[in-house]
Each structure stands twice: as C-alpha cells, then as structure tokens.
Short mmCIF file of N, CA, C and O in Angstrom, two decimals:
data_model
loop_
_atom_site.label_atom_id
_atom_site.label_comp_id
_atom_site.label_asym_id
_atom_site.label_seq_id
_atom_site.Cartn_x
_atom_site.Cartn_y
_atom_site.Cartn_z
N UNK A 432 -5.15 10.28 -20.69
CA UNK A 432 -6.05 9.16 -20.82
C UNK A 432 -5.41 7.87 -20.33
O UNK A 432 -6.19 7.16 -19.70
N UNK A 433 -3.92 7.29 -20.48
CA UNK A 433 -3.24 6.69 -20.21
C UNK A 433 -3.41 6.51 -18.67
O UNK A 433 -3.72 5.37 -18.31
N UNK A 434 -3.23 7.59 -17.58
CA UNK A 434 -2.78 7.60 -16.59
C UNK A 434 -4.31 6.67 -15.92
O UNK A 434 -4.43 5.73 -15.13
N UNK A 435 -5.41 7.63 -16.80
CA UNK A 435 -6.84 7.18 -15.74
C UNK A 435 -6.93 5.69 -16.52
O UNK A 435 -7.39 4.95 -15.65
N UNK A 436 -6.75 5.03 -17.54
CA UNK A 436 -6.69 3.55 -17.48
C UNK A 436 -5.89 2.94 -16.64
O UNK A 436 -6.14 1.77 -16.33
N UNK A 437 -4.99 3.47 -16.22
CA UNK A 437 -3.90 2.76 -15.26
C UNK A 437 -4.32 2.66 -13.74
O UNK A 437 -3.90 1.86 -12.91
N UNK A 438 -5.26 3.67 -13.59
CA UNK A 438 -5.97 3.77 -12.31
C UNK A 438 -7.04 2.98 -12.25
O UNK A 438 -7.54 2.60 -11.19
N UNK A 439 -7.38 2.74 -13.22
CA UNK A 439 -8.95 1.82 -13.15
C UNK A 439 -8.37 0.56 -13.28
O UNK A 439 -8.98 -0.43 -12.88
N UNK A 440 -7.44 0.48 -13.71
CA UNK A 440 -7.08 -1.77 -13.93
C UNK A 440 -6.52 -1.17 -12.08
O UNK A 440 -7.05 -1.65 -11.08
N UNK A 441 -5.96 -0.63 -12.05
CA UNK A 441 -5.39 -0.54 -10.42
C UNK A 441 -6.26 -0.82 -9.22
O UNK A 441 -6.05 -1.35 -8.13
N UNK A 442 -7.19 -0.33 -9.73
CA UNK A 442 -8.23 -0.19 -8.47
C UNK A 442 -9.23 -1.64 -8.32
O UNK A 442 -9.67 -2.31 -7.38
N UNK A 443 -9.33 -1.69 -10.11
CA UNK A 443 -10.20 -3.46 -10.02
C UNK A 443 -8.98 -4.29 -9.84
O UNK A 443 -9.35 -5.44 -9.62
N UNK A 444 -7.71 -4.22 -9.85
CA UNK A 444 -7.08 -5.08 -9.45
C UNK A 444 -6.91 -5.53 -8.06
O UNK A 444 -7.14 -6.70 -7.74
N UNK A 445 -6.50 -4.61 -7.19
CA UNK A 445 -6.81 -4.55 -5.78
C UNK A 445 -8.18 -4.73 -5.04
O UNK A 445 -8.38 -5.08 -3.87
N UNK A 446 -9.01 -4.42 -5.96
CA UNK A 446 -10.26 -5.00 -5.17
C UNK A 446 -10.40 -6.73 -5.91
O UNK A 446 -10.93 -7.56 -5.17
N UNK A 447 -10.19 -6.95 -6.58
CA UNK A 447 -9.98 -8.21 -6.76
C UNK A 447 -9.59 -9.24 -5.70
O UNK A 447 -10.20 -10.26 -5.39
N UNK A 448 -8.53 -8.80 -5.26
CA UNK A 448 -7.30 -9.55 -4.59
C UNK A 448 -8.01 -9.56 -3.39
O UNK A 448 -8.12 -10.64 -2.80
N UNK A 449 -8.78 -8.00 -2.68
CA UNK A 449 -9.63 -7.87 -1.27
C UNK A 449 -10.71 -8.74 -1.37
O UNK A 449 -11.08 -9.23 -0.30
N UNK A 450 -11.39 -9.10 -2.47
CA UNK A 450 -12.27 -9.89 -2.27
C UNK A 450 -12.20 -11.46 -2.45
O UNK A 450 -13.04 -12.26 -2.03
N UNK A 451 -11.01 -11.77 -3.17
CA UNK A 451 -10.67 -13.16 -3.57
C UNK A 451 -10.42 -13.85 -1.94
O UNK A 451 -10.48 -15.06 -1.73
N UNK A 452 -10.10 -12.73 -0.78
CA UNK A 452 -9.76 -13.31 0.53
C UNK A 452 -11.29 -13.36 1.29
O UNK A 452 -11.36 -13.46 2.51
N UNK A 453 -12.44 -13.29 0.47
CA UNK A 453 -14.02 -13.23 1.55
C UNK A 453 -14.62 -14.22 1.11
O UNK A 453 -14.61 -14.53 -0.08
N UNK A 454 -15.36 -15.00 2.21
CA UNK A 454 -16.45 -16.14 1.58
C UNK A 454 -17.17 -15.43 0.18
O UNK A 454 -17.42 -14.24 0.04
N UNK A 455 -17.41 -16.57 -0.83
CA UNK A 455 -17.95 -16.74 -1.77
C UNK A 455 -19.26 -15.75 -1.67
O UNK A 455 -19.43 -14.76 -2.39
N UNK A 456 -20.14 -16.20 -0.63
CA UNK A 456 -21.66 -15.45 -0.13
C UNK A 456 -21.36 -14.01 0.08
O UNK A 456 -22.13 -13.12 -0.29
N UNK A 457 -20.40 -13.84 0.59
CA UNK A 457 -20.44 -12.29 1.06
C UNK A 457 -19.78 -11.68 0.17
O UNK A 457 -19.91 -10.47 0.36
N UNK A 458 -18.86 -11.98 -1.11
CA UNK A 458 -18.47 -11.36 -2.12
C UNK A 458 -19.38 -10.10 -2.90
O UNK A 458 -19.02 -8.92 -2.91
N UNK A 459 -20.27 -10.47 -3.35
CA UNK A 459 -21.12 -9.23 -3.67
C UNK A 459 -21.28 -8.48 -2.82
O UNK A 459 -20.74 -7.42 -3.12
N UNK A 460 -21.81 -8.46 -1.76
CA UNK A 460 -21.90 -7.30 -0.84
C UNK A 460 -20.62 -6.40 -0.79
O UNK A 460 -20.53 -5.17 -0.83
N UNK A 461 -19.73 -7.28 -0.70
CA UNK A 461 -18.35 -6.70 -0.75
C UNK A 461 -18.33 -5.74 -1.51
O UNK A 461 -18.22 -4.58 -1.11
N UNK A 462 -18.43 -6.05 -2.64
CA UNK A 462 -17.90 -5.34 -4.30
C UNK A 462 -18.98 -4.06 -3.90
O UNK A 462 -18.59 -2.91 -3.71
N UNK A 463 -20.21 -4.43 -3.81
CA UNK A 463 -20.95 -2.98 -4.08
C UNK A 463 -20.84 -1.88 -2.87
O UNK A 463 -20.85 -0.72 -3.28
N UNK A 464 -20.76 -2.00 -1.88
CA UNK A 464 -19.95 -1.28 -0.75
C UNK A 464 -18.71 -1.05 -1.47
O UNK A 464 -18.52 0.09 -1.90
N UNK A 465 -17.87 -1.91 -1.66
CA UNK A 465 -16.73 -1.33 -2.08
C UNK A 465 -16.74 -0.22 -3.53
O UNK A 465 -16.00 0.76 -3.68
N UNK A 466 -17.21 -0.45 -3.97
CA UNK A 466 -17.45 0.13 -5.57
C UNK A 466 -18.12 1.06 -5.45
O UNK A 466 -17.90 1.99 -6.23
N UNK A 467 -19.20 1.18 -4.47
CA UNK A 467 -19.85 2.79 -4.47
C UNK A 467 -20.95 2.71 -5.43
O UNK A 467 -21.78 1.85 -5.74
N UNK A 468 -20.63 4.08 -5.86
CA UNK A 468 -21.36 4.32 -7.43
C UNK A 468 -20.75 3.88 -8.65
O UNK A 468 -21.23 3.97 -9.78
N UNK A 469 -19.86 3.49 -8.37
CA UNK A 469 -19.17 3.25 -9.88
C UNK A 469 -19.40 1.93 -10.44
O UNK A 469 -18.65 0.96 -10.31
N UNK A 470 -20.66 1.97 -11.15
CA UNK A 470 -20.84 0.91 -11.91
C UNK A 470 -19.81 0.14 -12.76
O UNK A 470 -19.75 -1.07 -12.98
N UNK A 471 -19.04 1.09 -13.16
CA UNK A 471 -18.01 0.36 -14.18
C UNK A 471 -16.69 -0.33 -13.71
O UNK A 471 -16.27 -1.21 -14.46
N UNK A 472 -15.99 -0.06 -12.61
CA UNK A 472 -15.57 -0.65 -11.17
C UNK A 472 -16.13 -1.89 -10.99
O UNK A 472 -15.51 -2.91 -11.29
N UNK A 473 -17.50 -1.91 -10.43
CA UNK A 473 -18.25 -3.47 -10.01
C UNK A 473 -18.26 -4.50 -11.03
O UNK A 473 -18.23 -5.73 -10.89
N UNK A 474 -18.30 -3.90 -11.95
CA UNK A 474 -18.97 -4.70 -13.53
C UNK A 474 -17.24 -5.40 -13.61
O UNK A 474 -17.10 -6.62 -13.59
N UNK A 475 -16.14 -4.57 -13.68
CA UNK A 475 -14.88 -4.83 -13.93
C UNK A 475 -14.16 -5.74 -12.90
O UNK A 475 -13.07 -6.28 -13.08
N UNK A 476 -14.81 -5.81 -11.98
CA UNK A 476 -14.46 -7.21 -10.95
C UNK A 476 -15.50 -8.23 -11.02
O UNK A 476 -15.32 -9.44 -11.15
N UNK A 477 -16.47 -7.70 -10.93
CA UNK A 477 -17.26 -9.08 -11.21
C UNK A 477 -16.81 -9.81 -12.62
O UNK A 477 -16.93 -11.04 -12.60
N UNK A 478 -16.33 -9.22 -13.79
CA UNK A 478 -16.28 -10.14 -14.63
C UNK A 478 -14.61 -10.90 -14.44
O UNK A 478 -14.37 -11.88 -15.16
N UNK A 479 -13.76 -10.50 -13.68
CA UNK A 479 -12.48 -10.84 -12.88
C UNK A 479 -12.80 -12.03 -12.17
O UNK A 479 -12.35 -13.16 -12.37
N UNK A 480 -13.63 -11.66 -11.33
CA UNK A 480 -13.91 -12.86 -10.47
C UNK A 480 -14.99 -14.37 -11.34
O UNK A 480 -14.90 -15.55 -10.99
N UNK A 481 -15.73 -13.93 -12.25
CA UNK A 481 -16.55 -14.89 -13.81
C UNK A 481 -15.26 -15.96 -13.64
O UNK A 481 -15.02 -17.06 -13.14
N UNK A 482 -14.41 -14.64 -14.57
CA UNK A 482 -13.21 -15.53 -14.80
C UNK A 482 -12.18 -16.46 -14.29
O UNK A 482 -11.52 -17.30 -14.91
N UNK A 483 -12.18 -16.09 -12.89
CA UNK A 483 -11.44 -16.57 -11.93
C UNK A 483 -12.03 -18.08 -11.34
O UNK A 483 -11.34 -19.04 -10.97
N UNK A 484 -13.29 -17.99 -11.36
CA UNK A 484 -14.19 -18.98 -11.11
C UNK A 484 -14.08 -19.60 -12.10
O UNK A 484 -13.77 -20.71 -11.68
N UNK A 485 -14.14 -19.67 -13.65
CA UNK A 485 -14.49 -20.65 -14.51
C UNK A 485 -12.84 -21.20 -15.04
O UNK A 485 -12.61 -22.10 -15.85
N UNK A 486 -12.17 -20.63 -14.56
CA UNK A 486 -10.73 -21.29 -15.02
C UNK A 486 -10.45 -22.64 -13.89
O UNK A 486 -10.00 -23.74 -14.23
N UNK A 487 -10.90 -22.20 -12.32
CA UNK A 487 -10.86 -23.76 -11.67
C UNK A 487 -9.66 -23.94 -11.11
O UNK A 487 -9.29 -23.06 -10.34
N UNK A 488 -9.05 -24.74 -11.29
CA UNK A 488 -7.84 -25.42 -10.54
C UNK A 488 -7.17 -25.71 -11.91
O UNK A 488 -6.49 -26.73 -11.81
N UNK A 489 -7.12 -25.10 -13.31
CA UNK A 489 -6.49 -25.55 -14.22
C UNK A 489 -5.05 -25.16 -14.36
O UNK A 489 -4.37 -25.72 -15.21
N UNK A 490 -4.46 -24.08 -13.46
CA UNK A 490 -2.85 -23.70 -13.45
C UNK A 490 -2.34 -24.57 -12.44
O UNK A 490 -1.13 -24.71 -12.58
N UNK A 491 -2.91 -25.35 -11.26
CA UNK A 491 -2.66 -25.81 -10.60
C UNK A 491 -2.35 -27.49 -10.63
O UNK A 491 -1.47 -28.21 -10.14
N UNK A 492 -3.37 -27.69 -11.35
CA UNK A 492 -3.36 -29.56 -11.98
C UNK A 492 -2.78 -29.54 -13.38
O UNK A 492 -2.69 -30.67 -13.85
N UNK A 493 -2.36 -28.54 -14.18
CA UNK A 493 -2.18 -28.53 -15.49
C UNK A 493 -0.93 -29.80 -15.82
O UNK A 493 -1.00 -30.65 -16.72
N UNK A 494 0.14 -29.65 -14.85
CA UNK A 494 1.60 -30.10 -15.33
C UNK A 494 1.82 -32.26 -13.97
O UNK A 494 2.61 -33.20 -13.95
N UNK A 495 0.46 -31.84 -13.17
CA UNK A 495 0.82 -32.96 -11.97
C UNK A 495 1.11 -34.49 -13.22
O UNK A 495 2.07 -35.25 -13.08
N UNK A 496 0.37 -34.58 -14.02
CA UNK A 496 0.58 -36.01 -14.65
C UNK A 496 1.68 -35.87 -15.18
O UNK A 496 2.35 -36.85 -14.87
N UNK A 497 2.62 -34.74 -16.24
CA UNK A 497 3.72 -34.85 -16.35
C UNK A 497 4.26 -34.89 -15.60
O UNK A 497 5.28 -35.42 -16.04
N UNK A 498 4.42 -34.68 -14.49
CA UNK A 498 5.45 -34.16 -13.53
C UNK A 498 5.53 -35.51 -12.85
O UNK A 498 6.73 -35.79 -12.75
N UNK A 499 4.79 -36.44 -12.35
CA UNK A 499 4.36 -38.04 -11.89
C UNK A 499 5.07 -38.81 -12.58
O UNK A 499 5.83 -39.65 -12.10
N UNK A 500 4.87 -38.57 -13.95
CA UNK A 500 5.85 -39.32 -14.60
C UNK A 500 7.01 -38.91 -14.83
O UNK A 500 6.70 -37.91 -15.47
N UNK A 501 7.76 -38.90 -14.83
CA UNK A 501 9.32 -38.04 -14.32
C UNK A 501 9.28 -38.55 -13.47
O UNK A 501 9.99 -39.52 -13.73
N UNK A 502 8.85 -38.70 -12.21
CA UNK A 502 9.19 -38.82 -10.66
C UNK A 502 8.95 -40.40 -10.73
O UNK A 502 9.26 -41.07 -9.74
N UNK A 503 8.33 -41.09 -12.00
CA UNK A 503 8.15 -42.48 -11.63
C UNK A 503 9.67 -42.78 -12.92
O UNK A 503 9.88 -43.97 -13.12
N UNK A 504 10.44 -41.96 -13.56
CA UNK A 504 11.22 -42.14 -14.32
C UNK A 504 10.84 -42.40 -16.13
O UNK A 504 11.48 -42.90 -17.05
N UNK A 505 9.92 -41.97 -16.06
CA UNK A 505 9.48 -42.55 -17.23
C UNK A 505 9.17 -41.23 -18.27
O UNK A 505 8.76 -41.43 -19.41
#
C-alpha cells in the first residue's frame, strides 16, 4: 500500500511541475489529457495548483522588509 501512495504523490508531483511551466488558459486541458481517466490524479493537481495560486508571492516577499532594513543598518 505504501509503495502505490508513493506513486501517486509521484506522479501528481511531476505533473505539477509539467504544468506549472504552461499558460494559465491551457492548464486544464493539460491536466485532463494528461490524467486520462484517472479522476483522482486530476482532482490531486488541481487542488496543488488551488494551492499554489492562493499562496501568491508570499515565500518570495515574506523576509524583503526585514532584509531592507539590515541593508539600511538598522
């Protein structure tokens, strides 16, 4: 049971990553071509990508105002 969970985060992981590189518009098409029949596959990236979308630029801007200040010495 172990092995086939390890295959399924594997597989939505990598399709993750294939689709995080396609315009926004053509993303779905993507996933369901890519996913086939496997509903539970599509469902498991689409809610990857939910998430990916509603987090934003927050790992990216999280630390810039600390980090500004330091660099202004303060």
């Amino acid at each position: 049971m172990a092995e086939h969970t390890r295959d399924r985060f594997r597989k939505a992981d990598e399709l993750f990553d294939e689709v995080l590189d396609i315009p926004t518009g053509e993303q779905d098409a993507y996933l369901a071509q890519a996913a086939g029949d496997d509903m539970a596959l599509l469902e498991d990236v689409r809610q990857l990508l939910a998430a990916h979308r509603a987090s934003g630029d927050f790992l990216e801007n999280a630390a810039q105002p600390d980090g500004a200040a330091l660099l202004r010495g303060r």
